[in-house]
Amino acid sequence: MTAAPAAATAPKIVSPRREIWLSMRANKGAMAGLVVIAILVFLAVFADFVAPHSPIEQFREDPTNYLKPPVWQEGGSWQFILGTDDVARDVLSRIIHGARLSLIIGCIVVTISLALGIGFGLFSGFYRGVVDIAIMRFMDIILSIPSLLLSIVIVAILGKPDIAKAMIAIAITYVPHYARLARASVLTELSKDYVTASRVAGASNLRLMLSTVLPNCMAPLIVQATLSFSTAILDAAALGFLGLGAQAPTPEWGTMLADSLKFLQRAPWVVTFPGLAILITVLAFNLMGDGLRDALDPKLKR
Amino acid sequence: MVRFLLTRASLVIPTFLGIVFLAFILIRLVPGDPVEVRVGERGIAPERHAQLLHEMGLDRPLYVQFFDYVNGVVHGDLGISVITHRPVLEEFLTLFPATLELSFFAIVLALAVGLPAGIFAAVKRGSLVDHVIMGASLTGYSMPIFWWGLLLILTFSVGLGWTPVSGRIGNDFFFEGTSGFMIYDAIMSDEEGAVKSAFSHLILPTIVLGTIPLAVIARMTRSAMLEVLSEDYIRTARAKGLSTWRVIGVHALRNALIPVVTVIGLQVGVLMAGAVLTETTFSWPGVGKWLVESINRRDYPALQGGVLLIACLVMAINLGVDLLYGLLNPRIRHKR
């Protein structure tokens, strides 16, 4: 905690990483987002211990266990704090395990699309000419189809929907954003002296690409990654809701919503809580993404 | 000027061909060939299979098939739905007015609320109002709209009984020779209560579909306004003694609107994706719901045609916005 006064007496040299952290800490929204994300990560990692029940166990032995309301409503019990669904599964446990699934979905989608996007962007930026035109035109085409629509189509092509296909589909629709960002940063960096210096020193193209230029292009990509983490979770839930994502009994939030639509009037809690979980998670990542953007790239500040 | 219009418009051609190509290979990527998809699980004799392939022109080289397909698309032939046996284009055009009507009201709502909210937040920067507006818009931006729709149904339709749960108009109304636009038809029909019924069906879906564009427009307007408000000419206008609202409403807003217009153009894609979810939630008989149903019925020609049409629509509107932008802003027009 000695850092705060040091930062206050400005002209001291602060390491870039420290500067980002200080800027983030000053942003209340970003910190709130970070706290929520920390809780989510904790729940996801320790879901097996934190969740009171198994997410797929059906408590059929007692007939009152079907569509049991949450504890604060009449007929609720502490055994099932957020109530149960139509096949007597604990809603709270399903939501906690859903957090694990959603974070995994976010990670995988962002990793795939980031890797492909960086690859395309680097190639485009380095080799220019026909390669560049071909790649960028292809990206434009992907961008001209609304992303949710495109992922629906890709899932449809891949056959019987499941969570893996949904992740691949969503990842593909995000590639163009990363590719464009990466290309733009590569072009800016390539014109700088240090790249020329390293080229003169005999660095190979591959070395230039990966270890000289790429690290300097990461800032906008990291911001985009945090922001698309939230859209990935949202899109996966949307696909689940449409029946094109995770399939029952997987405790995916969107799928949970779709499965309980029929009980909307009789048992609102089976619909309310999974949706609330999606909203809170997505909001937390957006808050953090906004804060990170302001911290990493003051030029982009909105 | 003409040169700008032509250059910009010609850039669309490769993208259009690319979209057509994507739509073309889409059907070929589906596991099993179209004949198998069509006959389903019954199976088929190999000779009959080959014959059908020949009839459908699928035994010819791929590039010949592609040019045939492009030719068909340009002439409005998007294939025949496997389920209804009607031309895909015809099906799309029957349902499209419903989506258009919904999207229109959604974007009107988004503008009517989003613009003033953004301006207000910018003018009162740092105040409680600003924080509330920005918090609300980030929440709206993060909203799973399918769930938002269910919440609204739960509150206003089930709980309070104010609005109907689904559909476009009450069952007791029936119009002859409809235009497809329910509000217009209801106004024209002279039937008592028809307009009210149509609007009460429209209101919740409009809110749901408008939520994300509203949030985006409010955020964008605020940031554009903040940028403009710090410029010298605004200080000059203030120094001249103009009223605050004249400075904001006339001098600042005009320049702040330029980026906002672009963002509005980009919302078309968001609206189309949102329509898929909103229409599914509210059983709204538009193209979004139709596409989801096409997938569930394995009606690939319908899916192919629908996606192609929506992609072309989004492309055309983006082109329109670009051209309009060039007309409004000479700096862009003269940039090479």
XYZ file of C-alpha atoms in Angstrom:
638
model
C 0.000 0.000 0.000
C 3.005 2.291 -0.289
C 2.293 2.651 -3.992
C -0.593 5.087 -3.642
C 1.364 8.052 -2.239
C 4.124 7.329 -4.732
C 1.628 7.700 -7.573
C 0.213 10.871 -6.044
C 3.558 12.668 -6.196
C 3.396 12.220 -9.922
C 6.717 12.473 -11.767
C 8.067 9.249 -10.279
C 8.502 6.589 -12.896
C 5.759 3.991 -12.725
C 6.067 0.744 -14.615
C 3.467 0.406 -17.430
C 1.854 -2.576 -15.759
C 1.554 -0.681 -12.497
C 0.095 2.298 -14.365
C -2.615 0.128 -15.892
C -3.453 -1.279 -12.495
C -3.612 2.176 -10.890
C -5.884 3.436 -13.639
C -8.102 0.390 -13.271
C -8.264 0.846 -9.512
C -9.468 4.403 -9.865
C -12.367 3.172 -11.998
C -15.153 2.037 -9.667
C -17.085 0.253 -12.383
C -14.065 -1.738 -13.478
C -13.307 -2.745 -9.901
C -16.902 -3.850 -9.342
C -16.653 -5.911 -12.506
C -13.364 -7.412 -11.361
C -14.829 -8.403 -7.984
C -17.802 -10.092 -9.635
C -15.491 -11.904 -12.049
C -13.319 -13.059 -9.135
C -16.412 -14.476 -7.425
C -17.491 -16.161 -10.653
C -14.074 -17.716 -11.141
C -14.135 -18.964 -7.552
C -17.595 -20.479 -8.054
C -16.526 -22.022 -11.334
C -13.361 -23.602 -9.959
C -14.944 -24.903 -6.768
C -18.410 -25.586 -8.201
C -18.271 -29.189 -6.980
C -17.778 -28.041 -3.404
C -19.795 -24.827 -3.372
C -22.943 -26.095 -5.069
C -25.268 -27.738 -2.564
C -26.282 -30.504 -4.989
C -25.253 -32.085 -8.257
C -26.438 -30.035 -11.246
C -28.051 -33.032 -12.922
C -29.367 -35.010 -9.959
C -33.164 -35.258 -9.972
C -34.758 -35.309 -6.519
C -37.784 -37.271 -7.608
C -38.333 -39.149 -4.327
C -40.511 -36.366 -2.917
C -43.380 -35.301 -5.225
C -43.304 -31.745 -3.841
C -39.764 -31.352 -5.190
C -41.010 -30.605 -8.699
C -40.971 -26.852 -9.450
C -40.411 -26.011 -5.808
C -40.305 -22.208 -5.297
C -37.270 -20.417 -3.820
C -36.789 -20.388 -0.055
C -38.362 -16.944 0.573
C -41.610 -17.912 -1.147
C -44.387 -19.972 0.339
C -43.581 -23.654 -0.062
C -39.852 -23.076 -0.468
C -37.216 -24.832 1.625
C -33.566 -24.343 2.559
C -32.740 -27.566 0.792
C -33.290 -25.817 -2.566
C -32.488 -22.141 -2.023
C -33.456 -20.945 -5.499
C -36.108 -23.631 -5.982
C -36.175 -26.573 -8.375
C -37.013 -27.042 -12.034
C -39.595 -29.249 -13.753
C -37.591 -32.452 -13.220
C -36.740 -31.631 -9.594
C -33.158 -30.444 -10.100
C -31.705 -27.751 -7.843
C -31.696 -24.408 -9.709
C -28.876 -22.893 -7.597
C -26.528 -25.815 -8.249
C -27.274 -25.660 -11.956
C -26.520 -21.941 -12.033
C -23.224 -22.403 -10.190
C -22.148 -25.149 -12.569
C -23.394 -22.954 -15.407
C -20.866 -20.318 -14.337
C -18.099 -22.846 -14.911
C -19.475 -23.664 -18.347
C -19.908 -20.005 -19.320
C -16.353 -19.096 -18.326
C -14.997 -22.081 -20.242
C -17.052 -21.055 -23.272
C -15.692 -17.514 -23.027
C -12.092 -18.748 -22.748
C -12.293 -21.192 -25.623
C -14.141 -18.859 -27.980
C -11.765 -15.972 -27.281
C -8.691 -18.200 -27.635
C -9.773 -19.671 -30.969
C -10.838 -16.367 -32.469
C -7.838 -14.491 -31.098
C -5.403 -17.071 -32.486
C -7.020 -17.176 -35.929
C -7.513 -13.414 -36.025
C -3.898 -12.698 -35.095
C -2.725 -15.204 -37.694
C -4.778 -13.644 -40.486
C -3.942 -10.114 -39.352
C -0.189 -10.783 -39.231
C -0.181 -12.400 -42.665
C -2.228 -9.585 -44.148
C -0.069 -6.903 -42.620
C 3.268 -8.540 -43.458
C 2.684 -9.845 -46.952
C 0.280 -7.169 -48.262
C -0.697 -7.501 -51.937
C -2.952 -10.308 -53.047
C -2.782 -12.158 -49.710
C -3.888 -9.032 -47.900
C -6.745 -8.290 -50.300
C -7.987 -11.870 -50.298
C -7.946 -12.192 -46.513
C -9.490 -8.799 -45.823
C -12.247 -9.203 -48.424
C -13.093 -12.567 -46.901
C -13.263 -10.919 -43.478
C -15.570 -8.230 -44.911
C -17.908 -10.910 -46.184
C -18.066 -12.585 -42.789
C -18.725 -9.202 -41.195
C -21.608 -8.456 -43.551
C -23.633 -11.294 -42.062
C -25.016 -10.477 -38.599
C -22.899 -12.529 -36.187
C -25.692 -14.398 -34.417
C -27.204 -15.302 -37.785
C -23.871 -16.576 -39.072
C -23.293 -18.689 -35.993
C -26.788 -20.151 -36.373
C -25.960 -21.095 -39.951
C -22.611 -22.623 -38.999
C -24.217 -24.718 -36.256
C -26.851 -25.832 -38.767
C -24.146 -26.887 -41.219
C -22.145 -28.766 -38.601
C -25.109 -31.019 -37.866
C -26.646 -31.984 -34.548
C -26.185 -28.959 -32.268
C -24.014 -29.217 -29.166
C -21.886 -26.909 -27.065
C -18.640 -27.550 -28.970
C -20.211 -26.706 -32.314
C -21.749 -23.580 -30.825
C -18.329 -22.470 -29.574
C -16.694 -23.048 -32.965
C -19.493 -21.172 -34.704
C -19.266 -18.178 -32.373
C -15.469 -18.123 -32.571
C -15.557 -17.971 -36.374
C -17.832 -14.943 -36.335
C -15.383 -13.042 -34.098
C -12.258 -13.692 -36.190
C -12.675 -10.670 -38.513
C -12.667 -8.207 -35.610
C -9.308 -9.505 -34.363
C -7.890 -9.809 -37.861
C -8.697 -6.174 -38.642
C -7.329 -4.921 -35.343
C -4.164 -7.003 -35.659
C -3.582 -5.903 -39.255
C -4.053 -2.245 -38.411
C -1.579 -2.423 -35.510
C 0.900 -4.433 -37.569
C 0.862 -1.800 -40.291
C 1.491 0.957 -37.746
C 4.319 -0.949 -36.091
C 5.987 -2.006 -39.352
C 6.711 1.597 -40.260
C 8.635 2.159 -37.049
C 12.392 2.239 -36.769
C 12.842 -0.633 -34.366
C 11.332 -3.019 -36.905
C 13.672 -1.800 -39.613
C 16.572 -2.140 -37.198
C 15.664 -5.673 -36.388
C 15.203 -6.494 -40.064
C 18.637 -5.077 -40.839
C 20.053 -7.142 -38.013
C 18.877 -10.167 -39.983
C 15.744 -11.253 -38.150
C 13.627 -13.675 -40.166
C 10.066 -12.759 -41.099
C 8.689 -15.246 -38.611
C 10.818 -13.824 -35.837
C 9.816 -10.286 -36.804
C 6.168 -11.265 -36.806
C 5.985 -13.154 -33.566
C 8.595 -11.726 -31.264
C 9.242 -8.211 -32.537
C 5.944 -6.842 -33.813
C 3.228 -8.915 -32.159
C 3.947 -7.971 -28.518
C 3.544 -4.323 -29.432
C 0.170 -4.979 -31.058
C -1.375 -6.662 -28.063
C -3.055 -3.727 -26.266
C -6.086 -3.272 -28.537
C -6.345 -7.047 -28.950
C -6.500 -7.590 -25.191
C -9.258 -4.993 -24.854
C -11.198 -6.594 -27.671
C -10.671 -9.998 -26.051
C -12.225 -8.927 -22.734
C -15.137 -7.309 -24.518
C -15.767 -10.331 -26.716
C -15.545 -12.591 -23.677
C -18.876 -11.116 -22.643
C -20.442 -11.315 -26.106
C -19.269 -14.920 -26.376
C -21.148 -15.798 -23.197
C -24.181 -13.882 -24.443
C -24.128 -15.502 -27.881
C -23.645 -18.989 -26.442
C -26.659 -18.404 -24.212
C -28.654 -17.122 -27.192
C -27.788 -20.241 -29.198
C -28.722 -22.368 -26.185
C -32.018 -20.504 -25.963
C -32.727 -21.224 -29.637
C -31.964 -24.913 -29.067
C -28.764 -24.658 -31.113
C -26.236 -24.670 -28.289
C -25.725 -26.884 -25.279
C -28.315 -29.632 -24.941
C -30.125 -30.805 -21.808
C -29.165 -31.824 -19.177
C -26.061 -29.607 -19.530
C -26.495 -26.745 -17.044
C -25.936 -23.974 -19.589
C -27.823 -20.785 -18.708
C -29.436 -20.193 -22.109
C -30.439 -23.827 -22.429
C -31.923 -23.696 -18.919
C -34.071 -20.765 -20.050
C -35.264 -22.565 -23.148
C -36.100 -25.724 -21.200
C -38.197 -23.854 -18.663
C -40.136 -21.599 -21.046
C -43.222 -23.773 -20.659
C -43.283 -23.032 -16.936
C -42.961 -19.288 -17.276
C -46.354 -18.604 -15.686
C -46.361 -21.361 -13.103
C -42.763 -21.146 -11.924
C -41.157 -17.800 -12.833
C -38.004 -18.570 -10.821
C -36.792 -21.221 -13.266
C -36.657 -18.448 -15.856
C -35.596 -15.484 -13.710
C -32.380 -16.774 -12.154
C -30.500 -18.181 -15.157
C -31.169 -14.946 -17.054
C -30.027 -12.864 -14.108
C -26.837 -14.916 -14.009
C -26.191 -14.160 -17.690
C -26.857 -10.451 -17.204
C -24.586 -10.120 -14.164
C -21.734 -12.037 -15.789
C -21.908 -10.143 -19.072
C -22.199 -6.821 -17.258
C -19.160 -7.612 -15.121
C -17.015 -8.412 -18.156
C -18.221 -5.305 -19.977
C -17.419 -3.111 -16.974
C -13.957 -4.588 -16.755
C -13.449 -4.359 -20.514
C -14.393 -0.690 -20.514
C -12.016 -0.009 -17.639
C -9.220 -1.941 -19.317
C -9.761 -0.047 -22.538
C -9.484 3.287 -20.769
C -6.378 2.108 -18.935
C -4.555 0.504 -21.858
C -5.451 2.838 -24.635
C -6.302 6.401 -23.616
C -6.803 7.274 -27.274
C -9.818 4.988 -27.433
C -11.380 6.568 -24.359
C -15.027 7.222 -24.935
C -19.382 13.421 -56.658
C -20.434 10.878 -59.252
C -16.980 9.419 -59.055
C -17.285 8.963 -55.296
C -20.676 7.283 -55.635
C -19.462 4.916 -58.337
C -16.216 3.944 -56.586
C -17.967 3.248 -53.338
C -20.790 1.319 -55.001
C -18.435 -0.800 -57.121
C -16.653 -2.011 -53.985
C -19.833 -3.851 -53.090
C -19.696 -6.217 -56.059
C -16.916 -8.530 -54.783
C -18.544 -8.634 -51.355
C -21.871 -9.492 -52.948
C -20.287 -12.307 -54.983
C -18.565 -13.513 -51.832
C -21.843 -13.659 -49.937
C -23.475 -15.535 -52.806
C -20.533 -17.929 -52.818
C -20.855 -18.509 -49.076
C -24.557 -19.186 -49.476
C -23.755 -21.509 -52.369
C -21.234 -23.639 -50.494
C -23.402 -23.614 -47.367
C -25.757 -26.198 -48.770
C -22.868 -28.314 -49.984
C -21.263 -28.392 -46.562
C -24.317 -29.903 -44.956
C -23.615 -33.574 -44.228
C -25.250 -35.700 -46.920
C -26.068 -34.360 -50.380
C -29.286 -32.423 -51.098
C -31.001 -35.545 -52.434
C -30.401 -37.389 -49.178
C -31.535 -34.349 -47.222
C -34.716 -34.257 -49.272
C -35.642 -37.943 -49.043
C -34.730 -38.014 -45.368
C -34.225 -41.322 -43.598
C -36.327 -43.422 -45.936
C -33.341 -44.198 -48.133
C -33.301 -44.364 -51.900
C -32.115 -46.679 -54.671
C -28.704 -45.716 -56.123
C -30.087 -45.384 -59.705
C -32.893 -43.114 -58.555
C -30.337 -41.179 -56.501
C -28.156 -40.543 -59.550
C -31.193 -39.614 -61.593
C -32.330 -37.056 -59.028
C -28.821 -35.605 -58.822
C -28.899 -35.223 -62.596
C -32.340 -33.595 -62.530
C -31.163 -31.100 -59.946
C -28.048 -30.377 -61.990
C -25.788 -31.520 -59.179
C -23.677 -33.847 -61.344
C -22.205 -30.938 -63.285
C -18.870 -29.265 -62.437
C -19.004 -27.049 -59.373
C -18.175 -23.823 -61.204
C -21.025 -24.386 -63.667
C -23.355 -24.906 -60.736
C -22.056 -21.727 -59.120
C -22.660 -19.575 -62.204
C -26.101 -21.080 -62.497
C -26.771 -20.178 -58.904
C -25.510 -16.601 -59.315
C -27.658 -16.280 -62.413
C -30.668 -17.508 -60.473
C -30.002 -15.188 -57.540
C -29.677 -12.159 -59.795
C -33.013 -13.059 -61.350
C -34.684 -13.546 -57.995
C -34.617 -17.359 -58.004
C -33.471 -18.465 -54.555
C -34.720 -22.016 -54.738
C -37.785 -23.783 -53.405
C -38.511 -24.483 -49.765
C -38.298 -28.211 -49.053
C -41.191 -28.034 -46.594
C -43.757 -25.685 -48.134
C -42.688 -26.141 -51.787
C -43.033 -22.405 -52.315
C -40.265 -20.184 -53.725
C -37.977 -19.018 -50.917
C -38.093 -15.413 -52.097
C -41.883 -15.417 -51.933
C -41.872 -16.811 -48.387
C -39.319 -14.253 -47.308
C -41.252 -11.355 -48.803
C -44.489 -12.469 -47.120
C -42.858 -12.488 -43.697
C -40.455 -9.603 -44.099
C -42.982 -6.769 -43.476
C -43.543 -8.114 -39.950
C -39.810 -7.917 -39.224
C -39.521 -4.536 -40.913
C -42.395 -3.121 -38.890
C -40.904 -4.362 -35.636
C -37.403 -3.123 -36.522
C -38.750 0.268 -37.570
C -40.488 0.875 -34.261
C -37.489 -0.487 -32.364
C -35.080 1.941 -34.008
C -37.533 4.819 -33.548
C -37.740 3.991 -29.851
C -33.958 3.696 -29.638
C -33.506 7.119 -31.214
C -36.314 8.807 -29.309
C -34.882 7.713 -25.967
C -31.202 7.139 -26.748
C -30.382 10.508 -28.325
C -31.836 12.725 -25.565
C -30.402 10.434 -22.885
C -26.921 10.623 -24.426
C -27.087 14.402 -24.846
C -28.352 14.868 -21.322
C -25.630 12.640 -19.868
C -22.940 14.550 -21.752
C -24.228 17.957 -20.674
C -24.523 16.852 -17.046
C -21.220 14.974 -17.147
C -20.166 13.458 -13.843
C -23.521 14.111 -12.192
C -25.793 11.490 -10.715
C -27.986 11.659 -13.830
C -24.971 10.880 -16.007
C -24.052 7.860 -13.871
C -27.617 6.570 -13.865
C -27.973 6.932 -17.648
C -24.610 5.319 -18.350
C -25.245 2.519 -15.853
C -28.611 1.840 -17.423
C -27.194 1.831 -20.920
C -24.365 -0.542 -20.042
C -26.953 -2.832 -18.449
C -29.058 -2.600 -21.598
C -25.996 -3.353 -23.686
C -25.257 -6.451 -21.579
C -28.860 -7.658 -21.646
C -29.695 -11.146 -22.877
C -32.679 -9.834 -24.809
C -34.493 -13.180 -24.986
C -34.599 -13.184 -21.184
C -35.539 -9.502 -21.065
C -38.535 -10.356 -23.268
C -39.573 -13.142 -20.898
C -39.286 -10.793 -17.909
C -41.489 -8.216 -19.624
C -44.048 -10.877 -20.531
C -43.968 -12.088 -16.942
C -44.528 -8.588 -15.561
C -46.849 -6.916 -18.050
C -48.681 -9.789 -19.712
C -48.914 -12.426 -16.992
C -48.715 -10.233 -13.883
C -50.585 -7.085 -14.833
C -52.507 -8.361 -17.851
C -51.814 -5.154 -19.794
C -50.422 -6.615 -22.983
C -50.932 -9.831 -24.938
C -48.288 -12.551 -24.725
C -47.657 -13.137 -28.421
C -48.742 -12.530 -32.003
C -49.367 -9.305 -33.899
C -53.080 -8.563 -33.341
C -56.114 -9.924 -31.478
C -57.857 -12.981 -32.921
C -61.111 -11.124 -33.494
C -59.576 -8.950 -36.200
C -59.171 -10.039 -39.754
C -58.283 -7.809 -42.689
C -58.750 -8.420 -46.395
C -55.937 -7.603 -48.814
C -53.277 -6.929 -46.218
C -50.081 -5.005 -46.855
C -48.222 -7.044 -44.249
C -47.764 -3.980 -42.057
C -50.196 -4.581 -39.235
C -50.343 -1.030 -37.884
C -51.059 0.339 -41.366
C -53.689 -2.320 -42.035
C -55.335 -1.669 -38.687
C -55.525 2.062 -39.341
C -56.966 1.436 -42.816
C -59.510 -1.147 -41.670
C -61.780 1.225 -39.701
C -62.439 -1.619 -37.302
C -62.913 -0.369 -33.792
C -60.077 -1.260 -31.454
C -57.898 -2.724 -34.208
C -55.211 -0.063 -33.929
C -55.143 -0.357 -30.165
C -54.861 -4.129 -30.393
C -52.047 -3.944 -32.937
C -50.103 -1.471 -30.830
C -50.563 -3.460 -27.644
C -49.057 -6.477 -29.407
C -46.205 -4.400 -30.761
C -45.090 -2.603 -27.626
C -43.165 -5.316 -25.736
C -41.321 -6.709 -28.774
C -40.384 -3.143 -29.720
C -38.891 -2.498 -26.287
C -36.970 -5.777 -26.386
C -35.577 -5.311 -29.890
C -34.842 -1.626 -29.244
C -32.899 -2.161 -26.021
C -29.437 -2.813 -27.439
C -29.570 -0.149 -30.183
C -30.869 2.282 -27.556
C -27.941 1.554 -25.260
C -25.427 1.829 -28.090
C -26.906 5.091 -29.377
C -26.990 6.637 -25.892
C -23.332 5.730 -25.241
C -22.220 6.903 -28.669
C -24.162 10.173 -28.467
C -22.682 10.926 -25.065
C -19.097 10.366 -26.150
C -19.549 12.284 -29.420
C -21.159 15.169 -27.542
C -18.374 15.252 -24.957
C -15.800 15.475 -27.703
C -17.602 18.279 -29.509
C -18.424 20.233 -26.349
C -14.735 20.660 -25.551
C -13.978 22.334 -28.875
C -13.173 25.990 -29.319
C -16.107 26.918 -31.493
C -18.466 25.884 -28.720
C -16.682 28.198 -26.347
C -17.008 30.944 -28.939
C -20.722 30.281 -29.262
C -21.093 30.429 -25.508
C -19.027 33.605 -25.332
C -21.309 35.205 -27.901
C -24.007 34.856 -25.279
C -26.113 32.173 -26.942
C -28.443 30.271 -24.657
C -27.152 26.947 -23.366
C -29.777 25.001 -25.253
C -29.025 26.776 -28.487
C -25.343 25.955 -28.137
C -26.086 22.326 -27.356
C -29.067 21.769 -29.600
C -27.824 23.576 -32.697
C -24.070 24.051 -32.613
C -22.870 20.955 -30.810
C -25.474 18.405 -31.811
C -24.964 18.883 -35.521
C -21.334 17.792 -35.400
C -21.909 15.204 -32.727
C -24.474 13.481 -34.921
C -21.953 12.478 -37.600
C -20.517 9.445 -35.759
C -23.968 8.687 -34.382
C -25.385 8.318 -37.905
C -22.754 5.690 -38.697
C -23.603 3.816 -35.539
C -27.281 3.870 -36.461
C -26.394 2.333 -39.818
C -24.467 -0.415 -38.052
C -27.504 -1.212 -35.916
C -29.229 -2.842 -38.888
C -27.176 -5.988 -38.413
C -27.847 -5.888 -34.673
C -31.572 -5.521 -35.360
C -31.615 -8.508 -37.708
C -29.807 -10.715 -35.192
C -32.040 -9.382 -32.431
C -35.116 -10.077 -34.536
C -34.274 -13.784 -34.500
C -34.398 -13.819 -30.699
C -37.234 -11.331 -30.211
C -39.499 -13.009 -32.749
C -38.841 -16.401 -31.186
C -39.687 -15.063 -27.725
C -42.905 -13.338 -28.799
C -43.991 -15.737 -31.595
C -43.791 -12.771 -33.955
C -44.331 -14.128 -37.481
C -41.304 -12.536 -39.169
C -38.199 -13.742 -40.993
C -36.182 -14.280 -37.801
C -38.571 -16.864 -36.418
C -38.878 -18.380 -39.887
C -35.096 -18.892 -40.110
C -34.958 -20.696 -36.764
C -37.878 -22.871 -37.828
C -36.139 -23.603 -41.134
C -33.155 -24.987 -39.249
C -35.314 -27.147 -37.026
C -37.149 -28.492 -40.095
C -33.853 -28.957 -41.961
C -35.171 -26.705 -44.719
C -31.752 -25.747 -46.081
C -32.882 -23.878 -49.216
C -34.971 -21.578 -47.014
C -32.029 -21.038 -44.649
C -29.684 -20.401 -47.561
C -32.014 -17.924 -49.246
C -32.939 -16.183 -46.012
C -29.354 -15.631 -44.919
C -28.392 -14.454 -48.395
C -31.234 -11.927 -48.441
C -30.489 -10.616 -44.952
C -26.763 -10.300 -45.690
C -27.551 -8.404 -48.899
C -29.962 -6.171 -47.007
C -27.361 -5.342 -44.370
C -24.803 -4.703 -47.109
C -27.179 -2.453 -49.045
C -28.062 -0.398 -45.992
C -24.424 0.014 -45.021
C -23.718 1.176 -48.558
C -26.637 3.601 -48.316
C -25.326 4.995 -45.035
C -21.843 5.382 -46.531
C -23.172 7.224 -49.555
C -25.367 9.447 -47.412
C -22.405 10.138 -45.216
C -20.377 11.184 -48.241
C -23.163 13.504 -49.314
C -23.357 15.073 -45.869
C -19.673 15.309 -45.201
C -17.433 16.721 -47.959
C -14.283 15.624 -46.145
C -15.102 12.002 -46.856
C -16.272 12.580 -50.390
C -12.956 14.097 -51.433
C -10.756 11.609 -49.647
C -9.230 9.119 -52.023
